[in-house]
PDB file of C-alpha atoms in Angstrom:
ATOM      1  CA  MET A 232      20.086 -12.225 143.862  1.00  0.00           C
ATOM      2  CA  LEU A 233      18.223 -11.367 140.584  1.00  0.00           C
ATOM      3  CA  LEU A 234      15.298 -13.473 141.627  1.00  0.00           C
ATOM      4  CA  LEU A 235      15.138 -11.617 144.953  1.00  0.00           C
ATOM      5  CA  GLY A 236      15.012  -8.342 143.097  1.00  0.00           C
ATOM      6  CA  VAL A 237      12.364  -9.501 140.774  1.00  0.00           C
ATOM      7  CA  THR A 238      10.224 -10.925 143.802  1.00  0.00           C
ATOM      8  CA  LEU A 239      10.515  -7.612 145.586  1.00  0.00           C
ATOM      9  CA  ALA A 240       9.495  -5.778 142.374  1.00  0.00           C
ATOM     10  CA  LEU A 241       6.485  -8.106 141.906  1.00  0.00           C
ATOM     11  CA  GLY A 242       5.464  -7.300 145.455  1.00  0.00           C
ATOM     12  CA  SER A 243       5.789  -3.605 144.794  1.00  0.00           C
ATOM     13  CA  ALA A 244       3.630  -3.976 141.610  1.00  0.00           C
ATOM     14  CA  VAL A 245       0.710  -5.641 143.628  1.00  0.00           C
ATOM     15  CA  ALA A 246       0.897  -2.839 146.313  1.00  0.00           C
ATOM     16  CA  HIS A 247       1.152  -0.075 143.547  1.00  0.00           C
ATOM     17  CA  ALA A 248      -1.937  -1.579 141.670  1.00  0.00           C
ATOM     18  CA  ALA A 249      -3.993  -1.594 144.954  1.00  0.00           C
ATOM     19  CA  TRP A 250      -3.113   1.931 145.973  1.00  0.00           C
ATOM     20  CA  ASN A 251      -3.814   3.402 142.438  1.00  0.00           C
ATOM     21  CA  THR A 252      -7.325   1.560 142.623  1.00  0.00           C
ATOM     22  CA  ALA A 253      -7.942   3.083 146.161  1.00  0.00           C
ATOM     23  CA  SER A 254      -6.857   6.564 145.069  1.00  0.00           C
ATOM     24  CA  LYS A 255      -9.666   6.683 142.423  1.00  0.00           C
ATOM     25  CA  THR A 256     -12.087   6.928 145.256  1.00  0.00           C
ATOM     26  CA  ILE A 257     -10.687  10.086 146.745  1.00  0.00           C
ATOM     27  CA  ALA A 258      -9.584  11.747 143.651  1.00  0.00           C
ATOM     28  CA  PRO A 259     -12.588  14.123 143.645  1.00  0.00           C
ATOM     29  CA  ALA A 260     -11.523  15.261 147.016  1.00  0.00           C
ATOM     30  CA  GLY A 261      -8.548  17.301 145.520  1.00  0.00           C
ATOM     31  CA  ARG A 262      -5.171  18.164 147.055  1.00  0.00           C
ATOM     32  CA  PRO A 263      -6.398  18.475 150.681  1.00  0.00           C
ATOM     33  CA  ALA A 264      -6.988  14.715 150.550  1.00  0.00           C
ATOM     34  CA  LEU A 265      -3.314  14.199 149.422  1.00  0.00           C
ATOM     35  CA  TRP A 266      -2.207  16.384 152.317  1.00  0.00           C
ATOM     36  CA  ALA A 267      -4.092  14.182 154.842  1.00  0.00           C
ATOM     37  CA  VAL A 268      -2.600  11.123 153.181  1.00  0.00           C
ATOM     38  CA  ALA A 269       0.953  12.489 153.343  1.00  0.00           C
ATOM     39  CA  ILE A 270       0.526  13.227 157.161  1.00  0.00           C
ATOM     40  CA  VAL A 271      -0.792   9.755 157.992  1.00  0.00           C
ATOM     41  CA  GLU A 272       1.870   8.104 155.637  1.00  0.00           C
ATOM     42  CA  SER A 273       4.678  10.120 157.307  1.00  0.00           C
ATOM     43  CA  CYS A 274       3.584   9.288 160.882  1.00  0.00           C
ATOM     44  CA  LEU A 275       3.525   5.619 159.905  1.00  0.00           C
ATOM     45  CA  VAL A 276       6.817   5.574 157.950  1.00  0.00           C
ATOM     46  CA  VAL A 277       8.663   7.473 160.777  1.00  0.00           C
ATOM     47  CA  THR A 278       7.446   5.096 163.453  1.00  0.00           C
ATOM     48  CA  VAL A 279       8.319   1.903 161.599  1.00  0.00           C
ATOM     49  CA  THR A 280      11.731   3.600 160.704  1.00  0.00           C
ATOM     50  CA  ALA A 281      12.471   4.333 164.211  1.00  0.00           C
ATOM     51  CA  VAL A 282      11.559   0.671 165.234  1.00  0.00           C
ATOM     52  CA  VAL A 283      13.833  -0.626 162.440  1.00  0.00           C
ATOM     53  CA  MET A 284      16.685   1.580 163.623  1.00  0.00           C
ATOM     54  CA  ILE A 285      16.395   0.433 167.171  1.00  0.00           C
ATOM     55  CA  VAL A 286      16.514  -3.101 165.994  1.00  0.00           C
ATOM     56  CA  ARG A 287      19.576  -2.353 163.949  1.00  0.00           C
ATOM     57  CA  GLY A 288      21.117  -0.552 166.864  1.00  0.00           C
ATOM     58  CA  HIS A 289      21.916   2.711 165.139  1.00  0.00           C
ATOM     59  CA  GLY A 290      19.744   5.762 164.174  1.00  0.00           C
ATOM     60  CA  ILE A 291      19.622   7.930 160.959  1.00  0.00           C
ATOM     61  CA  THR A 292      22.545  10.422 160.346  1.00  0.00           C
ATOM     62  CA  VAL A 293      20.770  13.332 158.594  1.00  0.00           C
ATOM     63  CA  THR A 294      23.240  14.849 156.343  1.00  0.00           C
ATOM     64  CA  GLY A 295      23.034  17.626 153.826  1.00  0.00           C
ATOM     65  CA  GLU A 296      23.348  15.104 150.961  1.00  0.00           C
ATOM     66  CA  LEU A 297      20.375  13.151 152.426  1.00  0.00           C
ATOM     67  CA  LEU A 298      18.173  16.175 152.707  1.00  0.00           C
ATOM     68  CA  LEU A 299      18.915  17.421 149.211  1.00  0.00           C
ATOM     69  CA  LEU A 300      18.542  14.119 147.518  1.00  0.00           C
ATOM     70  CA  SER A 301      15.262  13.540 149.456  1.00  0.00           C
ATOM     71  CA  LEU A 302      14.061  16.868 148.553  1.00  0.00           C
ATOM     72  CA  GLY A 303      14.656  16.125 144.742  1.00  0.00           C
ATOM     73  CA  SER A 304      12.849  12.733 145.171  1.00  0.00           C
ATOM     74  CA  THR A 305       9.856  14.249 147.136  1.00  0.00           C
ATOM     75  CA  ALA A 306       9.356  16.886 144.571  1.00  0.00           C
ATOM     76  CA  MET A 307       9.062  14.222 141.842  1.00  0.00           C
ATOM     77  CA  HIS A 308       6.851  11.974 143.689  1.00  0.00           C
ATOM     78  CA  ALA A 309       4.489  14.899 144.715  1.00  0.00           C
ATOM     79  CA  LEU A 310       4.370  15.964 141.045  1.00  0.00           C
ATOM     80  CA  THR A 311       3.261  12.299 140.066  1.00  0.00           C
ATOM     81  CA  MET A 312       0.697  12.063 142.802  1.00  0.00           C
ATOM     82  CA  GLY A 313      -0.783  15.396 141.721  1.00  0.00           C
ATOM     83  CA  LEU A 314      -0.910  14.274 138.043  1.00  0.00           C
ATOM     84  CA  VAL A 315      -2.570  11.066 138.917  1.00  0.00           C
ATOM     85  CA  GLN A 316      -5.172  12.621 141.167  1.00  0.00           C
ATOM     86  CA  ILE A 317      -6.063  15.199 138.480  1.00  0.00           C
ATOM     87  CA  ALA A 318      -6.149  12.467 135.778  1.00  0.00           C
ATOM     88  CA  TYR A 319      -8.428  10.192 137.822  1.00  0.00           C
ATOM     89  CA  GLN A 320     -10.979  13.062 138.401  1.00  0.00           C
ATOM     90  CA  ASP A 321     -12.021  12.985 134.628  1.00  0.00           C
ATOM     91  CA  PHE A 322     -10.934   9.603 133.307  1.00  0.00           C
ATOM     92  CA  ASP A 323     -11.259   5.934 134.387  1.00  0.00           C
ATOM     93  CA  VAL A 324      -8.188   4.134 135.926  1.00  0.00           C
ATOM     94  CA  SER A 325      -8.215   1.739 132.907  1.00  0.00           C
ATOM     95  CA  GLN A 326      -7.798   4.749 130.598  1.00  0.00           C
ATOM     96  CA  ILE A 327      -4.708   6.214 132.453  1.00  0.00           C
ATOM     97  CA  TYR A 328      -2.832   3.533 134.287  1.00  0.00           C
ATOM     98  CA  PRO A 329      -1.903   1.014 131.554  1.00  0.00           C
ATOM     99  CA  LEU A 330      -0.078   3.602 129.287  1.00  0.00           C
ATOM    100  CA  SER A 331       1.443   5.517 132.151  1.00  0.00           C
ATOM    101  CA  ARG A 332       2.836   2.207 133.803  1.00  0.00           C
ATOM    102  CA  GLY A 333       3.706   0.794 130.354  1.00  0.00           C
ATOM    103  CA  LEU A 334       5.581   3.514 128.974  1.00  0.00           C
ATOM    104  CA  ALA A 335       7.827   4.228 132.035  1.00  0.00           C
ATOM    105  CA  PRO A 336       9.852   1.075 131.858  1.00  0.00           C
ATOM    106  CA  VAL A 337      10.836   1.738 128.307  1.00  0.00           C
ATOM    107  CA  VAL A 338      11.960   5.171 129.271  1.00  0.00           C
ATOM    108  CA  VAL A 339      13.763   3.897 132.310  1.00  0.00           C
ATOM    109  CA  ALA A 340      15.555   1.064 130.310  1.00  0.00           C
ATOM    110  CA  LEU A 341      17.113   3.929 128.130  1.00  0.00           C
ATOM    111  CA  THR A 342      17.947   6.277 131.012  1.00  0.00           C
ATOM    112  CA  GLY A 343      19.298   3.496 133.055  1.00  0.00           C
ATOM    113  CA  MET A 344      21.876   2.734 130.501  1.00  0.00           C
ATOM    114  CA  VAL A 345      22.999   6.352 130.138  1.00  0.00           C
ATOM    115  CA  VAL A 346      22.879   7.300 133.868  1.00  0.00           C
ATOM    116  CA  LEU A 347      23.573   4.066 135.629  1.00  0.00           C
ATOM    117  CA  GLY A 348      25.340   2.079 132.950  1.00  0.00           C
ATOM    118  CA  GLN A 349      23.025  -0.862 133.520  1.00  0.00           C
ATOM    119  CA  TRP A 350      22.695  -2.912 130.292  1.00  0.00           C
ATOM    120  CA  LEU A 351      19.998  -5.455 129.762  1.00  0.00           C
ATOM    121  CA  SER A 352      20.480  -8.789 127.981  1.00  0.00           C
ATOM    122  CA  TRP A 353      18.494  -9.566 124.983  1.00  0.00           C
ATOM    123  CA  ALA A 354      15.896 -11.641 126.784  1.00  0.00           C
ATOM    124  CA  GLN A 355      15.319  -8.986 129.275  1.00  0.00           C
ATOM    125  CA  TRP A 356      14.744  -6.421 126.304  1.00  0.00           C
ATOM    126  CA  GLY A 357      12.441  -8.870 125.071  1.00  0.00           C
ATOM    127  CA  GLY A 358      10.451  -8.661 128.357  1.00  0.00           C
ATOM    128  CA  VAL A 359      10.398  -5.001 128.056  1.00  0.00           C
ATOM    129  CA  LEU A 360       9.026  -4.916 124.437  1.00  0.00           C
ATOM    130  CA  LEU A 361       6.479  -7.762 125.552  1.00  0.00           C
ATOM    131  CA  MET A 362       5.385  -5.217 128.328  1.00  0.00           C
ATOM    132  CA  ALA A 363       5.133  -2.501 125.730  1.00  0.00           C
ATOM    133  CA  ALA A 364       2.897  -4.927 123.617  1.00  0.00           C
ATOM    134  CA  ALA A 365       0.711  -5.359 126.559  1.00  0.00           C
ATOM    135  CA  VAL A 366       0.166  -1.696 126.698  1.00  0.00           C
ATOM    136  CA  GLY A 367      -0.570  -1.646 123.060  1.00  0.00           C
ATOM    137  CA  ALA A 368      -3.195  -4.291 123.489  1.00  0.00           C
ATOM    138  CA  LEU A 369      -4.898  -2.003 126.179  1.00  0.00           C
ATOM    139  CA  LEU A 370      -4.781   0.950 123.807  1.00  0.00           C
ATOM    140  CA  PHE A 371      -6.345  -1.152 121.078  1.00  0.00           C
ATOM    141  CA  GLU A 372      -9.310  -1.973 123.496  1.00  0.00           C
ATOM    142  CA  THR A 373      -9.664   1.823 124.125  1.00  0.00           C
ATOM    143  CA  VAL A 374      -9.888   2.298 120.349  1.00  0.00           C
ATOM    144  CA  ARG A 375     -12.441  -0.489 120.070  1.00  0.00           C
ATOM    145  CA  THR A 376     -14.753   0.461 122.975  1.00  0.00           C
ATOM    146  CA  ARG A 377     -14.588   4.333 122.586  1.00  0.00           C
ATOM    147  CA  GLY A 378     -14.347   4.487 118.709  1.00  0.00           C
ATOM    148  CA  SER A 379     -10.939   6.484 118.948  1.00  0.00           C
ATOM    149  CA  LEU A 380      -7.909   7.337 120.994  1.00  0.00           C
ATOM    150  CA  GLN A 381      -8.922  10.438 123.091  1.00  0.00           C
ATOM    151  CA  ALA A 382      -5.973  12.910 123.038  1.00  0.00           C
ATOM    152  CA  LYS A 383      -6.300  14.080 126.790  1.00  0.00           C
ATOM    153  CA  PRO A 384      -6.093  10.725 128.566  1.00  0.00           C
ATOM    154  CA  LEU A 385      -3.131   9.877 126.270  1.00  0.00           C
ATOM    155  CA  LEU A 386      -1.365  13.255 127.135  1.00  0.00           C
ATOM    156  CA  TRP A 387      -2.090  12.532 130.960  1.00  0.00           C
ATOM    157  CA  SER A 388      -0.693   9.111 130.712  1.00  0.00           C
ATOM    158  CA  ALA A 389       2.428  10.421 128.812  1.00  0.00           C
ATOM    159  CA  CYS A 390       3.084  12.999 131.517  1.00  0.00           C
ATOM    160  CA  ILE A 391       2.626  10.484 134.284  1.00  0.00           C
ATOM    161  CA  ALA A 392       4.973   8.108 132.600  1.00  0.00           C
ATOM    162  CA  ALA A 393       7.807  10.690 132.132  1.00  0.00           C
ATOM    163  CA  SER A 394       7.320  11.657 135.890  1.00  0.00           C
ATOM    164  CA  ILE A 395       7.453   8.058 136.966  1.00  0.00           C
ATOM    165  CA  ALA A 396      10.559   7.314 134.852  1.00  0.00           C
ATOM    166  CA  GLY A 397      12.203  10.423 136.271  1.00  0.00           C
ATOM    167  CA  TYR A 398      11.901   9.436 140.020  1.00  0.00           C
ATOM    168  CA  THR A 399      12.570   5.800 139.308  1.00  0.00           C
ATOM    169  CA  THR A 400      15.886   6.552 137.589  1.00  0.00           C
ATOM    170  CA  TYR A 401      16.724   9.367 140.151  1.00  0.00           C
ATOM    171  CA  ASP A 402      15.899   7.146 143.285  1.00  0.00           C
ATOM    172  CA  GLY A 403      17.829   4.208 141.781  1.00  0.00           C
ATOM    173  CA  TRP A 404      20.809   6.368 141.304  1.00  0.00           C
ATOM    174  CA  VAL A 405      20.555   7.560 144.940  1.00  0.00           C
ATOM    175  CA  VAL A 406      20.320   4.051 146.293  1.00  0.00           C
ATOM    176  CA  VAL A 407      22.718   2.227 143.913  1.00  0.00           C
ATOM    177  CA  GLU A 408      25.280   4.923 143.262  1.00  0.00           C
ATOM    178  CA  ARG A 409      25.206   7.078 146.254  1.00  0.00           C
ATOM    179  CA  GLY A 410      24.605   4.105 148.792  1.00  0.00           C
ATOM    180  CA  LEU A 411      21.870   5.794 150.756  1.00  0.00           C
ATOM    181  CA  ASP A 412      19.715   3.553 153.026  1.00  0.00           C
ATOM    182  CA  PRO A 413      16.203   3.014 151.289  1.00  0.00           C
ATOM    183  CA  ILE A 414      14.329   3.257 154.559  1.00  0.00           C
ATOM    184  CA  ALA A 415      16.090   6.228 155.855  1.00  0.00           C
ATOM    185  CA  TYR A 416      15.926   7.848 152.447  1.00  0.00           C
ATOM    186  CA  TYR A 417      12.240   7.379 152.147  1.00  0.00           C
ATOM    187  CA  ALA A 418      11.388   8.375 155.841  1.00  0.00           C
ATOM    188  CA  VAL A 419      13.177  11.693 155.334  1.00  0.00           C
ATOM    189  CA  GLY A 420      11.255  12.132 152.073  1.00  0.00           C
ATOM    190  CA  THR A 421       7.792  11.678 153.656  1.00  0.00           C
ATOM    191  CA  VAL A 422       8.688  14.481 156.290  1.00  0.00           C
ATOM    192  CA  ILE A 423       9.622  16.766 153.353  1.00  0.00           C
ATOM    193  CA  GLN A 424       6.414  15.641 151.586  1.00  0.00           C
ATOM    194  CA  VAL A 425       4.290  16.849 154.447  1.00  0.00           C
ATOM    195  CA  VAL A 426       5.948  20.265 154.383  1.00  0.00           C
ATOM    196  CA  LEU A 427       5.562  20.532 150.623  1.00  0.00           C
ATOM    197  CA  TRP A 428       1.916  19.539 150.720  1.00  0.00           C
ATOM    198  CA  SER A 429       1.202  21.893 153.538  1.00  0.00           C
ATOM    199  CA  VAL A 430       2.557  24.700 151.452  1.00  0.00           C
ATOM    200  CA  ILE A 431       0.463  23.641 148.432  1.00  0.00           C
ATOM    201  CA  VAL A 432      -2.784  23.422 150.416  1.00  0.00           C
ATOM    202  CA  ARG A 433      -2.244  26.189 152.789  1.00  0.00           C
ATOM    203  CA  GLY A 434      -5.426  27.709 154.014  1.00  0.00           C
ATOM    204  CA  LYS A 435      -7.325  24.417 153.282  1.00  0.00           C
ATOM    205  CA  TYR A 436      -6.201  22.437 156.222  1.00  0.00           C
ATOM    206  CA  ALA A 437      -9.783  22.216 157.695  1.00  0.00           C
ATOM    207  CA  GLU A 438     -10.954  20.638 154.450  1.00  0.00           C
ATOM    208  CA  GLY A 439      -7.933  18.184 154.545  1.00  0.00           C
ATOM    209  CA  LEU A 440      -9.075  17.166 158.030  1.00  0.00           C
ATOM    210  CA  ARG A 441     -12.558  16.900 156.982  1.00  0.00           C
ATOM    211  CA  GLN A 442     -11.458  14.529 154.064  1.00  0.00           C
ATOM    212  CA  LEU A 443      -9.467  12.506 156.562  1.00  0.00           C
ATOM    213  CA  ARG A 444     -12.629  11.797 158.577  1.00  0.00           C
ATOM    214  CA  ILE A 445     -14.717  11.072 155.555  1.00  0.00           C
ATOM    215  CA  HIS A 446     -12.185   8.971 153.865  1.00  0.00           C
ATOM    216  CA  ALA A 447     -10.406   7.530 156.857  1.00  0.00           C
ATOM    217  CA  ARG A 448     -10.187   4.035 155.671  1.00  0.00           C
ATOM    218  CA  THR A 449      -9.055   4.965 152.337  1.00  0.00           C
ATOM    219  CA  VAL A 450      -6.452   7.275 153.672  1.00  0.00           C
ATOM    220  CA  ALA A 451      -5.188   4.546 156.022  1.00  0.00           C
ATOM    221  CA  VAL A 452      -4.851   2.133 153.089  1.00  0.00           C
ATOM    222  CA  LEU A 453      -2.943   4.662 150.885  1.00  0.00           C
ATOM    223  CA  ALA A 454      -0.609   5.434 153.868  1.00  0.00           C
ATOM    224  CA  VAL A 455       0.342   1.840 154.071  1.00  0.00           C
ATOM    225  CA  LEU A 456       0.396   0.642 150.417  1.00  0.00           C
ATOM    226  CA  ILE A 457       2.169   3.817 148.964  1.00  0.00           C
ATOM    227  CA  PRO A 458       5.400   3.347 151.235  1.00  0.00           C
ATOM    228  CA  ALA A 459       5.204  -0.396 150.935  1.00  0.00           C
ATOM    229  CA  SER A 460       5.134  -0.420 147.172  1.00  0.00           C
ATOM    230  CA  TYR A 461       8.159   2.084 146.944  1.00  0.00           C
ATOM    231  CA  VAL A 462      10.394   0.884 149.642  1.00  0.00           C
ATOM    232  CA  LEU A 463      10.148  -2.702 148.050  1.00  0.00           C
ATOM    233  CA  SER A 464      11.208  -1.231 144.709  1.00  0.00           C
ATOM    234  CA  LEU A 465      14.017   0.584 146.392  1.00  0.00           C
ATOM    235  CA  TYR A 466      15.397  -2.539 147.892  1.00  0.00           C
ATOM    236  CA  ALA A 467      14.709  -4.369 144.492  1.00  0.00           C
ATOM    237  CA  THR A 468      17.188  -2.006 142.897  1.00  0.00           C
ATOM    238  CA  LEU A 469      19.896  -3.341 145.016  1.00  0.00           C
ATOM    239  CA  HIS A 470      19.434  -6.819 143.601  1.00  0.00           C
ATOM    240  CA  ALA A 471      18.404  -6.145 139.923  1.00  0.00           C
ATOM    241  CA  PRO A 472      19.046  -3.285 137.338  1.00  0.00           C
ATOM    242  CA  VAL A 473      16.648  -0.388 137.785  1.00  0.00           C
ATOM    243  CA  SER A 474      15.308  -0.835 134.373  1.00  0.00           C
ATOM    244  CA  LEU A 475      14.350  -4.322 135.120  1.00  0.00           C
ATOM    245  CA  VAL A 476      12.726  -3.461 138.334  1.00  0.00           C
ATOM    246  CA  ALA A 477      10.704  -0.784 136.509  1.00  0.00           C
ATOM    247  CA  ALA A 478       9.580  -3.299 133.865  1.00  0.00           C
ATOM    248  CA  VAL A 479       8.590  -5.842 136.455  1.00  0.00           C
ATOM    249  CA  ARG A 480       6.634  -3.221 138.469  1.00  0.00           C
ATOM    250  CA  SER A 481       4.662  -2.592 135.433  1.00  0.00           C
ATOM    251  CA  SER A 482       3.173  -5.975 135.814  1.00  0.00           C
ATOM    252  CA  SER A 483       0.851  -3.930 138.143  1.00  0.00           C
ATOM    253  CA  LEU A 484      -1.120  -3.284 135.130  1.00  0.00           C
ATOM    254  CA  ILE A 485      -2.320  -6.856 135.446  1.00  0.00           C
ATOM    255  CA  TRP A 486      -3.508  -6.345 138.962  1.00  0.00           C
ATOM    256  CA  VAL A 487      -5.104  -2.919 138.341  1.00  0.00           C
ATOM    257  CA  ALA A 488      -6.961  -4.287 135.335  1.00  0.00           C
ATOM    258  CA  LEU A 489      -8.431  -6.942 137.501  1.00  0.00           C
ATOM    259  CA  SER A 490      -9.181  -4.532 140.408  1.00  0.00           C
ATOM    260  CA  ALA A 491     -10.666  -2.009 138.098  1.00  0.00           C
ATOM    261  CA  ALA A 492     -13.074  -4.696 136.786  1.00  0.00           C
ATOM    262  CA  LEU A 493     -13.900  -6.275 140.135  1.00  0.00           C
ATOM    263  CA  VAL A 494     -13.681  -3.306 142.554  1.00  0.00           C
ATOM    264  CA  LEU A 495     -14.491  -0.339 140.370  1.00  0.00           C
ATOM    265  CA  ARG A 496     -16.814  -2.277 138.066  1.00  0.00           C
ATOM    266  CA  GLU A 497     -15.120  -0.942 135.133  1.00  0.00           C
ATOM    267  CA  PRO A 498     -15.487  -2.898 131.758  1.00  0.00           C
ATOM    268  CA  ILE A 499     -13.054  -5.583 130.944  1.00  0.00           C
ATOM    269  CA  GLY A 500     -12.651  -7.173 127.548  1.00  0.00           C
ATOM    270  CA  ARG A 501     -10.554  -9.790 125.397  1.00  0.00           C
ATOM    271  CA  ALA A 502      -7.816  -7.235 124.790  1.00  0.00           C
ATOM    272  CA  ARG A 503      -7.335  -6.604 128.353  1.00  0.00           C
ATOM    273  CA  ILE A 504      -7.091 -10.324 129.027  1.00  0.00           C
ATOM    274  CA  ALA A 505      -4.541 -10.629 126.234  1.00  0.00           C
ATOM    275  CA  ALA A 506      -2.516  -7.618 127.696  1.00  0.00           C
ATOM    276  CA  THR A 507      -2.442  -9.579 131.067  1.00  0.00           C
ATOM    277  CA  VAL A 508      -1.019 -12.581 129.312  1.00  0.00           C
ATOM    278  CA  LEU A 509       1.647 -10.390 127.502  1.00  0.00           C
ATOM    279  CA  ALA A 510       2.607  -8.762 130.748  1.00  0.00           C
ATOM    280  CA  ALA A 511       2.925 -12.167 132.555  1.00  0.00           C
ATOM    281  CA  ALA A 512       5.208 -13.397 129.714  1.00  0.00           C
ATOM    282  CA  ALA A 513       7.269 -10.244 130.034  1.00  0.00           C
ATOM    283  CA  VAL A 514       7.941 -10.981 133.597  1.00  0.00           C
ATOM    284  CA  VAL A 515       8.999 -14.585 132.780  1.00  0.00           C
ATOM    285  CA  ALA A 516      11.215 -13.392 129.880  1.00  0.00           C
ATOM    286  CA  MET A 517      13.113 -10.851 132.340  1.00  0.00           C
ATOM    287  CA  VAL A 518      14.054 -13.590 134.814  1.00  0.00           C
ATOM    288  CA  VAL A 519      14.945 -16.665 132.900  1.00  0.00           C
TER     289      VAL A 519
END
């Protein structure tokens, strides 16, 4: 079952890296673009959820607990998306993504022990530390290429990492401890997300629709990859400790480093290659 959890987390990591790369292209569009993504994503997720429930032979029972817990999760996810978009307006993906993804599992490993009572083995802790070393290698490359560590991208990365750790631990608790169905939980969350973003961008709906027309392909990609990434991670927490899932998902820094170089044409160096090797070793250490 642990292997299944890790496999799901790896799939989540690939999808996560892909949508982060795609989000860079619409970052300048601002919040109206996120509103457009939220609408398309919600329509897709609700449709898929309805099909799944028909196949299962039962629907979703919308309880007060489901609504309240989904509201908390949606607020944290929206905060993360907002932070990511603002950061990508001013900085490269390679400046923000590695540290934000690499710090998150270390925080989750600690909060997972406190909140969920999930303890890692020594080998799994070794994997978490290897992932941290991979992040360190990427920071070293930043110093080498830019002459110094810039405070602003570090601060943005730390804020995003804290937000990621928050919703990862929270959602793990909801699925594992409260026993909510991952698909139903996420589907309700996407509906709440539309309401939330509609309030945030009120008065700018026309601009949101314009961004939807301009970036239709990117919006569609995000609407598919964002829910795919996170639903996979939710199911992964049913088969592996949430801290382990978070660490394996951080292997997405491998894929985002490659996509940043190949798709966005951002520079890649030896330190980033070393970070990729360390991240791969971390994943192996966590599952053997």
